[in-house]
Short mmCIF file of C-alpha atoms in Angstrom, two decimals:
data_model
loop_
_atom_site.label_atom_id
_atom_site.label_comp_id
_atom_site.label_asym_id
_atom_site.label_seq_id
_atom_site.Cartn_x
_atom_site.Cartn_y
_atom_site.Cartn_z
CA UNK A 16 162.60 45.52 -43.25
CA UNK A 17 164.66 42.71 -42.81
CA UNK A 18 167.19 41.59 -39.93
CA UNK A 19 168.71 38.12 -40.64
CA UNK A 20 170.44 36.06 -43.04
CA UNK A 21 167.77 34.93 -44.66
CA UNK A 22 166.71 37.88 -46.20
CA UNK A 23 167.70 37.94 -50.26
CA UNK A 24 167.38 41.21 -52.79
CA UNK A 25 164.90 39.98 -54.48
CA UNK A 26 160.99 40.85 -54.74
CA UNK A 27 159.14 37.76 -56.57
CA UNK A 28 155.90 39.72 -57.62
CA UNK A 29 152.37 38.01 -57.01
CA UNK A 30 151.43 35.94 -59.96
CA UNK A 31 148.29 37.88 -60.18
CA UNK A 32 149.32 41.22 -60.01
CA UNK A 33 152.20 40.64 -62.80
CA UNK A 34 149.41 39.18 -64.68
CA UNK A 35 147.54 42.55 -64.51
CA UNK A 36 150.31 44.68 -65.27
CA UNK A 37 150.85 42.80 -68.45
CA UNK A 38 147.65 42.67 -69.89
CA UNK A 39 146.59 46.44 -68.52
CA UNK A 40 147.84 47.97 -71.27
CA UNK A 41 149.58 45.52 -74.02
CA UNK A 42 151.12 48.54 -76.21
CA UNK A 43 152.81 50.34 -73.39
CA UNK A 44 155.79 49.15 -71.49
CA UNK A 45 155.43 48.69 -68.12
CA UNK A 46 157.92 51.34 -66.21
CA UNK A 47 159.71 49.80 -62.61
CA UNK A 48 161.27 52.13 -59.94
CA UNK A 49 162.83 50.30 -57.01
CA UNK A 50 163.32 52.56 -53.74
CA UNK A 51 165.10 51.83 -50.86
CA UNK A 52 165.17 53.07 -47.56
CA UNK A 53 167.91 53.44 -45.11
CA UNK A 54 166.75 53.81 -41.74
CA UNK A 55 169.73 54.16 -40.04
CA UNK A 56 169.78 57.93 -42.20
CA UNK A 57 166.17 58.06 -42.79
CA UNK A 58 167.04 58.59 -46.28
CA UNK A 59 164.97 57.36 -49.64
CA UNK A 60 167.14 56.19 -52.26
CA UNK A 61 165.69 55.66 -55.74
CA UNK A 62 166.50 53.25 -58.48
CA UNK A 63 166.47 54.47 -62.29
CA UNK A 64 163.51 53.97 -64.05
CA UNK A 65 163.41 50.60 -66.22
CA UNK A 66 160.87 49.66 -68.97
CA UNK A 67 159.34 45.99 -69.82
CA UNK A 68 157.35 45.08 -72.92
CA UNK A 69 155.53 42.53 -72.95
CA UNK A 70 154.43 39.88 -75.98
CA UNK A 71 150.31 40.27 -76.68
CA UNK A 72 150.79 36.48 -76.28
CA UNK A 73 151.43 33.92 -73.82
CA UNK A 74 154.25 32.04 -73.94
CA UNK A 75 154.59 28.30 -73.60
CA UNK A 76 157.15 25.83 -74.25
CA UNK A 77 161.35 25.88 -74.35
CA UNK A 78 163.29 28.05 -75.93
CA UNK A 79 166.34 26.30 -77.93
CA UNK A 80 169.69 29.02 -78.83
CA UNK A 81 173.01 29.05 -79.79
CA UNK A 82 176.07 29.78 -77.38
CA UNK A 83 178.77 30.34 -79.90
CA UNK A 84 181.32 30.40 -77.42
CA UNK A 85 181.16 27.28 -75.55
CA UNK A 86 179.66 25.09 -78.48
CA UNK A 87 176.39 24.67 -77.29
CA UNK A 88 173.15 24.12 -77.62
CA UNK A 89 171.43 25.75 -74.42
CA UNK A 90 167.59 25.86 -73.47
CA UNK A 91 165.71 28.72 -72.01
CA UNK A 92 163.07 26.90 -69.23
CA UNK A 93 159.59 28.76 -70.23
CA UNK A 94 158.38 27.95 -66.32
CA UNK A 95 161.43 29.72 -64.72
CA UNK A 96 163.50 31.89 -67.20
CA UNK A 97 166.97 29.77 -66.41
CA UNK A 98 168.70 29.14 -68.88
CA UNK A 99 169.73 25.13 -68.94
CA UNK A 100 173.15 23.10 -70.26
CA UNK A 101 170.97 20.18 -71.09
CA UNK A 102 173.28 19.15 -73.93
CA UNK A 103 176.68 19.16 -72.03
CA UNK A 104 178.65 16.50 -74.19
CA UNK A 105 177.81 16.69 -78.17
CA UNK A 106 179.11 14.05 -79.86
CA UNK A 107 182.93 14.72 -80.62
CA UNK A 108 184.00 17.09 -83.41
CA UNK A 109 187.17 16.21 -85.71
CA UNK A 110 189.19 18.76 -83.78
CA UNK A 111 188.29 16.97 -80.43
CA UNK A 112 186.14 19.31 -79.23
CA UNK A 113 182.33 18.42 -78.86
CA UNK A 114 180.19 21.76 -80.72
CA UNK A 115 176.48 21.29 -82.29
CA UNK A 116 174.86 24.42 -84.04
CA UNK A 117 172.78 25.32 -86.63
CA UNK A 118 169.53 23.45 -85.36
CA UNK A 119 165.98 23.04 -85.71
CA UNK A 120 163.38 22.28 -83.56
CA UNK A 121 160.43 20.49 -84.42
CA UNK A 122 156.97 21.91 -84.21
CA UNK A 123 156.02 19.20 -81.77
CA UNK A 124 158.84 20.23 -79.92
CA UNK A 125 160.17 16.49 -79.46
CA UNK A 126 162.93 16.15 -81.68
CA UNK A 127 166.28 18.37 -82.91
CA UNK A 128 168.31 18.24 -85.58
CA UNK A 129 171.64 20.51 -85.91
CA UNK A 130 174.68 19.94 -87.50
CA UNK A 131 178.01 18.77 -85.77
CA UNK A 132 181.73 16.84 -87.39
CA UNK A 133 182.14 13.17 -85.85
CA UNK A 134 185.44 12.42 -85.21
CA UNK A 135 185.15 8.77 -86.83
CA UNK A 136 184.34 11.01 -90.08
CA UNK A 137 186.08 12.21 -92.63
CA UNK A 138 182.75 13.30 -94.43
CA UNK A 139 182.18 17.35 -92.94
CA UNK A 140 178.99 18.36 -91.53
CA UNK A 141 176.24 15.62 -90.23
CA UNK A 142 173.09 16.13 -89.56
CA UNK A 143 172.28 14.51 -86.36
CA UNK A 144 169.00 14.01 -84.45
CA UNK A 145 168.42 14.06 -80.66
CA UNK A 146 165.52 13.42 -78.92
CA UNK A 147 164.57 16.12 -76.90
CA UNK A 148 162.32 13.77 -74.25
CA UNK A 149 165.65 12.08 -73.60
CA UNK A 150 168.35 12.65 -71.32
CA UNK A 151 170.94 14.34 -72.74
CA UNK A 152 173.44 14.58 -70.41
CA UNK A 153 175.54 11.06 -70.38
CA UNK A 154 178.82 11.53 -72.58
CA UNK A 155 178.29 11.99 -75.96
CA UNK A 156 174.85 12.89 -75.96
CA UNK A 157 172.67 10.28 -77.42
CA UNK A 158 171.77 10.34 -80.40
CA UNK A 159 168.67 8.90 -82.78
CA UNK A 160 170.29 9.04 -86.59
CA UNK A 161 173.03 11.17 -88.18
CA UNK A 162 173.33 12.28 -92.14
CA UNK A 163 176.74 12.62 -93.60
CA UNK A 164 177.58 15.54 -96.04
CA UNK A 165 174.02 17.80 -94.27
CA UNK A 166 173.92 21.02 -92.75
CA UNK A 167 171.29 23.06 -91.89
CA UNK A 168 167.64 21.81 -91.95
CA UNK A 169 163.51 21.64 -91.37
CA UNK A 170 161.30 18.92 -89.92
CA UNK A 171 157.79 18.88 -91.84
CA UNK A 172 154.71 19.09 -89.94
CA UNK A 173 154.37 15.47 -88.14
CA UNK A 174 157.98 15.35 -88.16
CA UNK A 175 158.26 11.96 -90.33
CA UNK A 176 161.10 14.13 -92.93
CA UNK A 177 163.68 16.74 -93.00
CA UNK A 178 164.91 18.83 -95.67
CA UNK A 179 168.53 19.32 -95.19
CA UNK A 180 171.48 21.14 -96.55
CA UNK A 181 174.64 19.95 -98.08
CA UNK A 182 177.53 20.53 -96.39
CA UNK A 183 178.35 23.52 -98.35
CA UNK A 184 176.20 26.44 -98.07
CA UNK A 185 175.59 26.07 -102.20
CA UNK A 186 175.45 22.50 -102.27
CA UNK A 187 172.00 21.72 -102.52
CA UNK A 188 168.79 20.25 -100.83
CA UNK A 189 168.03 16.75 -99.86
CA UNK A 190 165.23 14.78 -97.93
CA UNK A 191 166.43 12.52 -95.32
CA UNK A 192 164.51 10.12 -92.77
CA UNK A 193 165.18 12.04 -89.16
CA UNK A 194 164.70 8.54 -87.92
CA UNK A 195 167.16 6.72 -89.54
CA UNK A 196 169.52 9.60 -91.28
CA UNK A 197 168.67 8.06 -94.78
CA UNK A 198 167.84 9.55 -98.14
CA UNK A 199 164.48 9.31 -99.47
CA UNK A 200 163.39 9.73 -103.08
CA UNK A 201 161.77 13.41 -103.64
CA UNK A 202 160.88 15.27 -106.80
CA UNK A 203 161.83 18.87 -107.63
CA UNK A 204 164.71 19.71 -105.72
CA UNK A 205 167.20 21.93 -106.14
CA UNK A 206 170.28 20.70 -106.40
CA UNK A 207 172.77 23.47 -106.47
CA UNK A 208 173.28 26.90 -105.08
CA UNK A 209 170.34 26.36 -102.75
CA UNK A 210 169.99 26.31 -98.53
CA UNK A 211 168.64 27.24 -96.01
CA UNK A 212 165.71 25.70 -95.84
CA UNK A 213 162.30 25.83 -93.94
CA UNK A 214 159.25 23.78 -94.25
CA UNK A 215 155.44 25.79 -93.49
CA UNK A 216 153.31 24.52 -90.73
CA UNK A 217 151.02 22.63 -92.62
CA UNK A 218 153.18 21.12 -94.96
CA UNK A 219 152.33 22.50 -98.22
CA UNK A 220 154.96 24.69 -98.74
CA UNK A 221 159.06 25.11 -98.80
CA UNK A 222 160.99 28.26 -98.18
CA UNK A 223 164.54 28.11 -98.99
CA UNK A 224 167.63 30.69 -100.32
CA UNK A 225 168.18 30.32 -104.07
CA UNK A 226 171.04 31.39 -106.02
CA UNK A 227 173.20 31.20 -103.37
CA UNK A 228 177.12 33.06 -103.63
CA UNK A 229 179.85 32.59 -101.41
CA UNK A 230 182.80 34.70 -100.45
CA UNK A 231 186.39 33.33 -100.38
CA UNK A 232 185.63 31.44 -96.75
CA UNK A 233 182.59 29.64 -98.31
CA UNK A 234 179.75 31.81 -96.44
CA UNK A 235 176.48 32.80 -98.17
CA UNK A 236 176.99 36.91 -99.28
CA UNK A 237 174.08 36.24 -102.06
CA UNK A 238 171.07 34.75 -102.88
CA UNK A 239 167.19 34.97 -103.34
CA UNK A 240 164.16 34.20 -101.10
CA UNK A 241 162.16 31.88 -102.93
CA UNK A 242 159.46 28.96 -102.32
CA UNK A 243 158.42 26.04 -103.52
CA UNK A 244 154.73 24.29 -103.62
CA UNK A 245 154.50 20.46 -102.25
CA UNK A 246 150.59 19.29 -103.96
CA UNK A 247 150.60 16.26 -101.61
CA UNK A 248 152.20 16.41 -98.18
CA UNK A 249 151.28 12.37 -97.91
CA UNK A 250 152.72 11.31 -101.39
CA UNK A 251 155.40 8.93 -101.65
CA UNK A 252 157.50 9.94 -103.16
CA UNK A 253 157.41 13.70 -102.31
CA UNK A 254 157.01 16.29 -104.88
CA UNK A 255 157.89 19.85 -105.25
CA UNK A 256 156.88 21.83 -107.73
CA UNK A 257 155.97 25.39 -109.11
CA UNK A 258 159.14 27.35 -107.80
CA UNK A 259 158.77 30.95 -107.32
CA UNK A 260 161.22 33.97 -105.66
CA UNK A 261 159.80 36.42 -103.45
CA UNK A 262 162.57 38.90 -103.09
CA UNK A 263 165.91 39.22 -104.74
CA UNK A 264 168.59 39.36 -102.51
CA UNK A 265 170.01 42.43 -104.65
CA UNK A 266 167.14 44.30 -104.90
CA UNK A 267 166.56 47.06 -103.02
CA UNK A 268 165.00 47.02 -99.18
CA UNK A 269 163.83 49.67 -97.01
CA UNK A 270 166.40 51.29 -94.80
CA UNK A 271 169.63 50.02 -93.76
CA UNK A 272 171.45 47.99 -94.81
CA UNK A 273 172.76 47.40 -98.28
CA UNK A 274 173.56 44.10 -99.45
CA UNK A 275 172.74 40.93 -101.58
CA UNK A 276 171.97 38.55 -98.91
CA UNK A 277 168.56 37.00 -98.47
CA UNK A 278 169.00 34.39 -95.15
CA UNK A 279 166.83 32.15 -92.96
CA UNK A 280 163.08 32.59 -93.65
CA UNK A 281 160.87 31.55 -91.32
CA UNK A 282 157.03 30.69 -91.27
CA UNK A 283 154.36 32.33 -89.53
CA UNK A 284 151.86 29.91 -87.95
CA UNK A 285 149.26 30.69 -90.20
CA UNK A 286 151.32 29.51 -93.71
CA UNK A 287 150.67 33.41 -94.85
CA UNK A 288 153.46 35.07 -93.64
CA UNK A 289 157.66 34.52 -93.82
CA UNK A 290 160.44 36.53 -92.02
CA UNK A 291 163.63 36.44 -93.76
CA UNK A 292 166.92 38.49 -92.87
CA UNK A 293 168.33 40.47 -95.45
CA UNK A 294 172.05 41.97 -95.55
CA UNK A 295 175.54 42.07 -96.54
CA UNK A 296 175.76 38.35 -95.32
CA UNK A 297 173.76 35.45 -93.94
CA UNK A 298 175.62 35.39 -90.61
CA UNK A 299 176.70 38.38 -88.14
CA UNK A 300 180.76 38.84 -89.15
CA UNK A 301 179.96 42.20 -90.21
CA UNK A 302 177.11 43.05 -87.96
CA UNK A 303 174.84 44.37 -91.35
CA UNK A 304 171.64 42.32 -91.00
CA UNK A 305 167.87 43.45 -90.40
CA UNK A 306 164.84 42.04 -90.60
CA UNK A 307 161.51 42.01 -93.08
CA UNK A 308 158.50 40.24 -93.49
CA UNK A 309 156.73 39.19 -96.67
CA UNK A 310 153.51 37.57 -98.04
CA UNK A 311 153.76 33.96 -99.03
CA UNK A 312 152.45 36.06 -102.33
CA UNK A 313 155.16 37.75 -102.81
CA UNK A 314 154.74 41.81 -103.02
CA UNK A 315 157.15 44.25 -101.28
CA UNK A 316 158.85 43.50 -97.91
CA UNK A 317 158.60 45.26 -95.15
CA UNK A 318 160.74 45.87 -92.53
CA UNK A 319 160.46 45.22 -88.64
CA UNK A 320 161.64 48.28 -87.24
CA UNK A 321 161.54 47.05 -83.33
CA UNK A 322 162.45 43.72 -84.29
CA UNK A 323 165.47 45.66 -85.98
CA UNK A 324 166.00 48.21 -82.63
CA UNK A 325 164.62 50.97 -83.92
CA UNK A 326 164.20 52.15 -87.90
CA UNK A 327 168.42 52.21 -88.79
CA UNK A 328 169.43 49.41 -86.42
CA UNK A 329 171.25 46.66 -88.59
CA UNK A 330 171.78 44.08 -85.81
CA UNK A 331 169.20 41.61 -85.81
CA UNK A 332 169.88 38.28 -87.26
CA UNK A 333 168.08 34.39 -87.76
CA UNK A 334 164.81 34.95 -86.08
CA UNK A 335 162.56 32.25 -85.09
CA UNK A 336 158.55 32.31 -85.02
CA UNK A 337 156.65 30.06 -82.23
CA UNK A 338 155.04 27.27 -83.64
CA UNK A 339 152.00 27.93 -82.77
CA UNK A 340 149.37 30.59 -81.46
CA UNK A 341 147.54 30.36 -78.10
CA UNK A 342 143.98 31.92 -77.64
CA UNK A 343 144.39 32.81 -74.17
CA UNK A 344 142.92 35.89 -73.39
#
């Protein structure tokens, strides 16, 4: 009952009894009826049923995502769910408008790098640094180094390199000092008509899109998962060696959809396990994208039906592993 101002809509449930609704019963959502009573009619109105599943994990950390619309870089707060404008300014694209995208966080969860267009350049995509322990707010957003001619790319695991794109999807792969935005010397390479790419936990091994095609506006409609071996994660210089694919982009997948497109692999924690998305294209113009998973082996993929929205759904799209696993009960 309630008879003031003060009074919100809003039931914040015990810590302790949310707890034990989540771990009751991992595999089964959790179903929440909200019922109201007027007094004034002595009547019992009823909400409609909703359903929560819950991870088998807990959760720690930031999440870091894309808002398309305004530009942005925006940050999910683990602690309270909000999600947080802590990037504001970018630095300034040619067009005058400040946008950063295509980013990666690093496993340490200290550092960023995405790709934005500095108006003093002439030179397409950068990839620029931030420092995630920094304030981000001031106008442009500070920054620690910036690559010209880089795109999309992968810290390794301490953080000291990053593999980055070329400014063209097909353009090739390069390994840069995120502290400075230099090039360093590295072995093994590709060079062309590769992107994409993403570096395994410990170190030892590099997943990337081979064989890479392009439609008429210069996006990615083809290419291959593949992987590369790194012997040495301390040598200087780097080398990579032993290339292998692990599915061709036009080979056949289970279920829907069609298409030639291999995209965006990610590593599980463990080094055993990538995620890649598969479809007509590697981004979401034509809404034909779904999910699979695949042994660092190789072997036949297999897809993630509830990752996908059910067996046929085709909307799921550059998916993201923690990186790390808790062993909290």
């Amino acid at each position: 009952q309630h008879s003031g101002a003060m009074f919100i809509y809003a039931w914040r449930v015990d810590s302790g009894a949310w707890r034990a609704l989540a771990e009751a019963d991992p595999d089964s959502p959790v179903v929440i009826t909200v019922d109201r009573y007027e007094s004034s009619s002595m009547r019992v109105v009823p909400s409609t049923p909703i359903e929560i599943r819950f991870a088998r994990w807990s959760i720690y950390g930031s999440v870091y995502y894309w808002d398309p619309d305004a530009g942005r870089m925006m940050r999910i707060n683990a602690r309270s769910g909000a999600a947080e404008n802590f990037m504001p300014n970018p630095p300034d694209r040619t067009t005058g408008q400040r946008c950063v995208a295509c980013h990666t966080v690093s496993r340490d969860g200290r550092w960023m790098a995405a790709a934005t267009t500095s108006r003093m350049s002439m030179d397409g995509f950068r990839n620029t640094v931030f420092d995630l322990t920094a304030a981000l707010s001031p106008t442009p957003a500070p920054t620690v180094a910036s690559a010209p001619n880089a795109h999309c790319s992968t810290f390794n695991q301490d953080s000291s390199k990053l593999i980055a794109c070329g400014s063209s999807w097909s353009s090739g792969l390069s390994l840069l000092d995120p502290r400075t935005g230099m090039s360093l010397t590295a072995n093994g390479l590709p060079t062309m008509r590769a992107t994409m790419p993403e570096w395994s936990p410990d170190g030892r091994s590099l997943a990337y899109i081979n064989n890479v095609t392009l439609n008429a506006d210069g996006n990615p409609v083809g290419g291959d998962l593949s992987i590369l071996s790194i012997p040495d994660p301390s040598a200087e210089p780097l080398v990579f060696s032993g290339g292998r694919t692990l599915h061709n982009g036009a080979d056949a997948t289970p279920g829907l959809p069609m298409g030639r497109a291999d995209a965006w692999p990610t590593w599980a924690p463990n080094n055993e396990l990538l995620v890649f998305q598969h479809g007509q294209a590697a981004f979401s113009f034509n809404g034909q994208a779904a999910l699979y998973a695949i042994s660092r082996m190789g072997g036949a993929p297999v897809r993630l039906a509830r990752a996908n929205d059910g067996p046929n759904g085709t909307g799921s799209y550059r998916q993201p592993f923690s990186p790390f696993t808790t062993m909290e009960p």
